[in-house]
Amino acid sequence: MSETDQSTRCGFVALIGAPNAGKSTLLNQLVGAKISIVSRKVQTTRTQVRGIALSGTAQIIFVDTPGIFAPKRRLDRAMVTSAWGGATDADLIGVLIDVARFDHEENTLLLEKLAELKQPKFLILNKIDTVAKEKLLEITAKMNERGQFEATFMVAALTGYGVKDILAWLEKRLPLGPWLYPEDQISDAPLRFLAAEITREKIFERLHDELPYRSTVETESWQQKPDGSVRIEQTIYVEREGQRKIVLGEGGQTIKAIGQKARAEIAEAAEAKVHLFLFVKVRENWSDDPERYREMGLEFPKGKG
């Protein structure tokens, strides 16, 4: 064996695309575990989440970025800045396109901006089970005319179809180098952050029609008990009293249901019994508070709105 054959490879791969293209679902499939919030609401990923996958001798560090869209509010601007930051720091960029929306303006703008980045790119066409095969070939040709891609992959992230092909290609494409994380680590996000994201997802699942984006979750305390269990306190911040009542529900039924689902999933991630205590607080204009942005790992954008 040559020295190269015996060497390991390691690198960062940014997953970038329009909101709801399926980036978080794809990341969870690539890593083989749930580490990123998945919701049918768009723009649920607010900050960069890293997932670590092993394929052969390669350690692939995927960066799930917030969806690229036209920002209107301060939080939107912070999310888009975070997404582009994730792309510019990566060794490779995986461009994820929902085939049913390939010709939408959001993808046109995305490809134009991506052309300015020097990193090598590969194309991932997602949700291929939603269009006919002939149409798929047509989309593939059109997308490759519009962007410079080293490779094209066709996947159905929801079922995992085609995901192994991406890993196999990256295994040989990443730069030579030592692994940056222990072999059994699947994310660099601390458990406190993942726990907050899990609870936020359960809020989205339960209240997707009633509660707008103006809610966030913070893990306030994480105590390891002598029996090995964990006591976690989290605060759900909303902007108005009316929203607080929605989250609590009649007789506290809604918050109880959210807590039960979140606790089960956090226990799985923490590999320990979890005692979860949820509190709902009104914090007007939390989305204009620099401290909240720091908690989410986002840079606070200057200027109004």
Tab-separated table of C-alpha atoms in Angstrom, residues 46-281:
chain	number	residue	atom	x	y	z
A	46	ARG	CA	-31.331	29.162	12.413
A	47	THR	CA	-27.644	28.581	12.822
A	48	GLN	CA	-24.957	26.274	11.488
A	49	VAL	CA	-25.204	22.718	12.791
A	50	ARG	CA	-22.303	20.353	12.207
A	51	GLY	CA	-22.812	16.648	11.695
A	52	ILE	CA	-19.907	14.226	11.490
A	53	ALA	CA	-19.997	11.137	9.267
A	54	LEU	CA	-17.397	8.421	8.681
A	55	SER	CA	-16.954	6.752	5.315
A	56	GLY	CA	-13.985	4.453	4.831
A	57	THR	CA	-10.928	6.344	6.030
A	58	ALA	CA	-12.609	9.730	5.688
A	59	GLN	CA	-14.206	11.895	8.356
A	60	ILE	CA	-16.745	14.170	6.703
A	61	ILE	CA	-17.902	17.198	8.678
A	62	PHE	CA	-21.188	18.423	7.239
A	63	VAL	CA	-22.370	21.936	7.993
A	64	ASP	CA	-26.146	22.329	7.807
A	65	THR	CA	-26.802	26.002	7.101
A	66	PRO	CA	-29.996	28.051	7.399
A	67	GLY	CA	-31.932	28.255	4.131
A	68	ILE	CA	-31.002	31.063	1.753
A	69	PHE	CA	-33.880	33.490	1.246
A	70	ALA	CA	-34.565	37.225	0.907
A	71	PRO	CA	-34.234	38.494	4.497
A	72	LYS	CA	-36.871	40.870	5.852
A	73	ARG	CA	-36.204	41.005	9.606
A	74	ARG	CA	-33.057	41.226	11.699
A	75	LEU	CA	-33.244	37.514	12.578
A	76	ASP	CA	-33.609	36.685	8.872
A	77	ARG	CA	-30.476	38.689	8.045
A	78	ALA	CA	-28.476	36.936	10.772
A	79	MET	CA	-29.569	33.528	9.463
A	80	VAL	CA	-28.614	34.305	5.857
A	81	THR	CA	-25.238	35.711	6.963
A	82	SER	CA	-24.652	32.489	8.916
A	83	ALA	CA	-25.522	30.397	5.842
A	84	TRP	CA	-23.057	32.187	3.579
A	85	GLY	CA	-20.432	32.052	6.328
A	86	GLY	CA	-20.820	28.273	6.455
A	87	ALA	CA	-20.320	28.057	2.694
A	88	THR	CA	-17.221	30.254	2.518
A	89	ASP	CA	-15.466	28.319	5.305
A	90	ALA	CA	-16.003	24.866	3.751
A	91	ASP	CA	-13.721	22.683	1.605
A	92	LEU	CA	-16.656	21.711	-0.613
A	93	ILE	CA	-20.185	22.994	-1.090
A	94	GLY	CA	-23.133	20.664	-1.620
A	95	VAL	CA	-25.916	22.598	-3.370
A	96	LEU	CA	-29.286	21.095	-2.509
A	97	ILE	CA	-32.192	21.690	-4.883
A	98	ASP	CA	-35.776	20.534	-4.440
A	99	VAL	CA	-36.550	19.236	-7.962
A	100	ALA	CA	-40.178	20.350	-7.697
A	101	ARG	CA	-38.985	23.948	-7.212
A	102	PHE	CA	-35.796	23.938	-9.297
A	103	ASP	CA	-36.839	26.895	-11.498
A	104	HIS	CA	-38.023	29.125	-8.640
A	105	GLU	CA	-36.428	32.533	-8.203
A	106	GLU	CA	-34.853	31.567	-4.864
A	107	ASN	CA	-32.689	28.965	-6.661
A	108	THR	CA	-31.766	31.370	-9.464
A	109	LEU	CA	-30.506	33.913	-6.909
A	110	LEU	CA	-28.717	31.167	-4.977
A	111	LEU	CA	-26.807	29.948	-8.054
A	112	GLU	CA	-25.837	33.503	-8.999
A	113	LYS	CA	-24.364	34.144	-5.564
A	114	LEU	CA	-22.668	30.718	-5.438
A	115	ALA	CA	-20.843	31.546	-8.675
A	116	GLU	CA	-18.862	34.136	-6.643
A	117	LEU	CA	-17.492	31.459	-4.282
A	118	LYS	CA	-14.271	29.703	-5.264
A	119	GLN	CA	-14.919	26.406	-3.453
A	120	PRO	CA	-15.656	23.321	-5.583
A	121	LYS	CA	-19.357	22.482	-5.659
A	122	PHE	CA	-21.488	19.409	-6.230
A	123	LEU	CA	-25.195	19.233	-6.954
A	124	ILE	CA	-27.738	17.286	-4.923
A	125	LEU	CA	-31.190	16.972	-6.476
A	126	ASN	CA	-33.626	16.096	-3.705
A	127	LYS	CA	-37.167	14.679	-3.667
A	128	ILE	CA	-36.566	12.859	-6.970
A	129	ASP	CA	-39.493	10.559	-6.212
A	130	THR	CA	-41.840	13.505	-6.873
A	131	VAL	CA	-41.071	13.950	-10.600
A	132	ALA	CA	-40.936	11.716	-13.690
A	133	LYS	CA	-37.580	10.297	-14.812
A	134	GLU	CA	-37.556	12.230	-18.136
A	135	LYS	CA	-38.195	15.476	-16.262
A	136	LEU	CA	-35.359	14.602	-13.879
A	137	LEU	CA	-32.850	14.282	-16.709
A	138	GLU	CA	-34.024	17.615	-18.101
A	139	ILE	CA	-33.604	19.301	-14.686
A	140	THR	CA	-30.124	17.785	-14.294
A	141	ALA	CA	-29.019	19.201	-17.655
A	142	LYS	CA	-30.478	22.652	-16.913
A	143	MET	CA	-28.901	22.888	-13.451
A	144	ASN	CA	-25.486	21.859	-14.767
A	145	GLU	CA	-25.727	24.564	-17.450
A	146	ARG	CA	-26.382	27.148	-14.755
A	147	GLY	CA	-23.638	26.120	-12.342
A	148	GLN	CA	-20.193	24.540	-12.289
A	149	PHE	CA	-20.654	21.200	-10.498
A	150	GLU	CA	-18.077	18.446	-10.114
A	151	ALA	CA	-20.754	15.792	-9.648
A	152	THR	CA	-24.542	15.415	-9.507
A	153	PHE	CA	-26.417	13.190	-7.052
A	154	MET	CA	-30.077	12.264	-7.083
A	155	VAL	CA	-31.558	11.569	-3.669
A	156	ALA	CA	-34.763	11.197	-1.704
A	157	ALA	CA	-33.532	12.470	1.668
A	158	LEU	CA	-36.685	11.398	3.472
A	159	THR	CA	-36.087	7.717	2.708
A	160	GLY	CA	-32.280	7.878	2.478
A	161	TYR	CA	-32.235	6.867	-1.194
A	162	GLY	CA	-28.970	7.894	-2.897
A	163	VAL	CA	-27.335	9.178	0.308
A	164	LYS	CA	-24.600	6.505	0.353
A	165	ASP	CA	-23.468	7.603	-3.117
A	166	ILE	CA	-22.666	11.071	-1.732
A	167	LEU	CA	-20.616	9.587	1.121
A	168	ALA	CA	-18.721	7.261	-1.221
A	169	TRP	CA	-17.786	10.163	-3.510
A	170	LEU	CA	-16.741	12.465	-0.656
A	171	GLU	CA	-14.637	9.695	0.862
A	172	LYS	CA	-12.254	10.013	-2.092
A	173	ARG	CA	-12.734	13.738	-2.760
A	174	LEU	CA	-11.878	15.271	0.619
A	175	PRO	CA	-8.338	16.517	1.297
A	176	LEU	CA	-5.847	14.227	3.008
A	177	GLY	CA	-5.510	14.997	6.691
A	178	PRO	CA	-6.053	13.735	10.228
A	179	TRP	CA	-9.533	13.402	11.690
A	180	LEU	CA	-10.598	16.390	13.767
A	181	TYR	CA	-13.092	14.614	16.029
A	182	PRO	CA	-13.192	11.320	17.962
A	183	GLU	CA	-14.482	8.350	15.977
A	184	ASP	CA	-17.785	8.070	17.871
A	185	GLN	CA	-18.701	11.772	17.791
A	186	ILE	CA	-21.570	12.677	15.461
A	187	SER	CA	-21.888	16.416	16.131
A	188	ASP	CA	-19.877	19.269	17.567
A	189	ALA	CA	-22.994	20.887	18.991
A	190	PRO	CA	-23.110	20.627	22.789
A	191	LEU	CA	-25.942	18.538	24.226
A	192	ARG	CA	-27.430	21.682	25.803
A	193	PHE	CA	-27.860	23.157	22.317
A	194	LEU	CA	-29.255	19.929	20.835
A	195	ALA	CA	-31.708	19.635	23.724
A	196	ALA	CA	-32.991	23.157	23.074
A	197	GLU	CA	-33.313	22.399	19.349
A	198	ILE	CA	-35.302	19.235	20.070
A	199	THR	CA	-37.767	21.163	22.230
A	200	ARG	CA	-38.033	23.881	19.572
A	201	GLU	CA	-38.876	21.228	16.992
A	202	LYS	CA	-41.631	19.804	19.199
A	203	ILE	CA	-43.106	23.321	19.521
A	204	PHE	CA	-43.106	23.640	15.715
A	205	GLU	CA	-44.743	20.226	15.318
A	206	ARG	CA	-47.497	21.001	17.798
A	207	LEU	CA	-48.152	24.668	17.044
A	208	HIS	CA	-47.087	25.190	13.441
A	209	ASP	CA	-50.289	27.054	12.546
A	210	GLU	CA	-50.799	29.110	15.710
A	211	LEU	CA	-47.308	30.145	16.742
A	212	PRO	CA	-45.108	32.237	14.440
A	213	TYR	CA	-41.327	32.060	14.243
A	214	ARG	CA	-41.038	34.425	17.151
A	215	SER	CA	-40.156	31.791	19.705
A	216	THR	CA	-36.847	30.419	20.873
A	217	VAL	CA	-35.713	27.885	23.461
A	218	GLU	CA	-32.734	28.110	25.810
A	219	THR	CA	-31.362	25.400	28.090
A	220	GLU	CA	-30.896	27.273	31.360
A	221	SER	CA	-29.527	24.442	33.503
A	222	TRP	CA	-28.213	20.912	33.005
A	223	GLN	CA	-27.550	18.984	36.221
A	224	GLN	CA	-26.116	15.505	36.360
A	225	LYS	CA	-27.762	13.636	39.259
A	226	PRO	CA	-25.991	10.979	41.413
A	227	ASP	CA	-28.196	8.239	39.890
A	228	GLY	CA	-26.933	9.109	36.379
A	229	SER	CA	-30.090	10.937	35.334
A	230	VAL	CA	-30.108	14.536	34.114
A	231	ARG	CA	-32.264	17.414	35.355
A	232	ILE	CA	-32.803	19.969	32.590
A	233	GLU	CA	-34.510	23.345	32.828
A	234	GLN	CA	-35.427	25.116	29.614
A	235	THR	CA	-37.113	28.431	28.940
A	236	ILE	CA	-39.295	29.012	25.905
A	237	TYR	CA	-39.258	32.696	24.997
A	238	VAL	CA	-42.168	34.263	23.130
A	239	GLU	CA	-42.901	37.905	22.342
A	240	ARG	CA	-46.459	38.334	23.601
A	241	GLU	CA	-48.700	37.099	26.407
A	242	GLY	CA	-51.102	35.663	23.822
A	243	GLN	CA	-48.302	33.461	22.480
A	244	ARG	CA	-47.425	32.315	26.011
A	245	LYS	CA	-51.030	31.149	26.493
A	246	ILE	CA	-50.886	29.223	23.188
A	247	VAL	CA	-47.714	27.391	24.268
A	248	LEU	CA	-49.151	26.567	27.694
A	249	GLY	CA	-52.534	25.431	26.331
A	250	GLU	CA	-55.682	24.908	28.364
A	251	GLY	CA	-54.758	23.640	31.804
A	252	GLY	CA	-51.123	23.354	30.685
A	253	GLN	CA	-51.953	20.463	28.327
A	254	THR	CA	-49.966	21.790	25.345
A	255	ILE	CA	-46.727	22.423	27.224
A	256	LYS	CA	-47.103	19.027	28.897
A	257	ALA	CA	-47.404	17.253	25.528
A	258	ILE	CA	-44.424	19.198	24.109
A	259	GLY	CA	-42.373	18.328	27.194
A	260	GLN	CA	-43.173	14.606	27.000
A	261	LYS	CA	-42.087	14.341	23.355
A	262	ALA	CA	-38.985	16.472	23.874
A	263	ARG	CA	-37.943	14.554	26.997
A	264	ALA	CA	-38.059	11.195	25.195
A	265	GLU	CA	-35.872	12.445	22.366
A	266	ILE	CA	-33.414	14.322	24.612
A	267	ALA	CA	-33.020	11.163	26.740
A	268	GLU	CA	-32.093	9.271	23.589
A	269	ALA	CA	-29.492	11.900	22.627
A	270	ALA	CA	-28.085	12.140	26.162
A	271	GLU	CA	-28.212	8.365	26.699
A	272	ALA	CA	-29.611	8.992	30.169
A	273	LYS	CA	-32.921	9.335	31.993
A	274	VAL	CA	-34.067	12.944	31.682
A	275	HIS	CA	-36.179	15.108	33.998
A	276	LEU	CA	-37.274	18.034	31.822
A	277	PHE	CA	-38.800	21.226	33.219
A	278	LEU	CA	-40.167	23.768	30.731
A	279	PHE	CA	-40.961	27.412	31.491
A	280	VAL	CA	-42.592	29.903	29.141
A	281	LYS	CA	-41.636	33.559	29.430
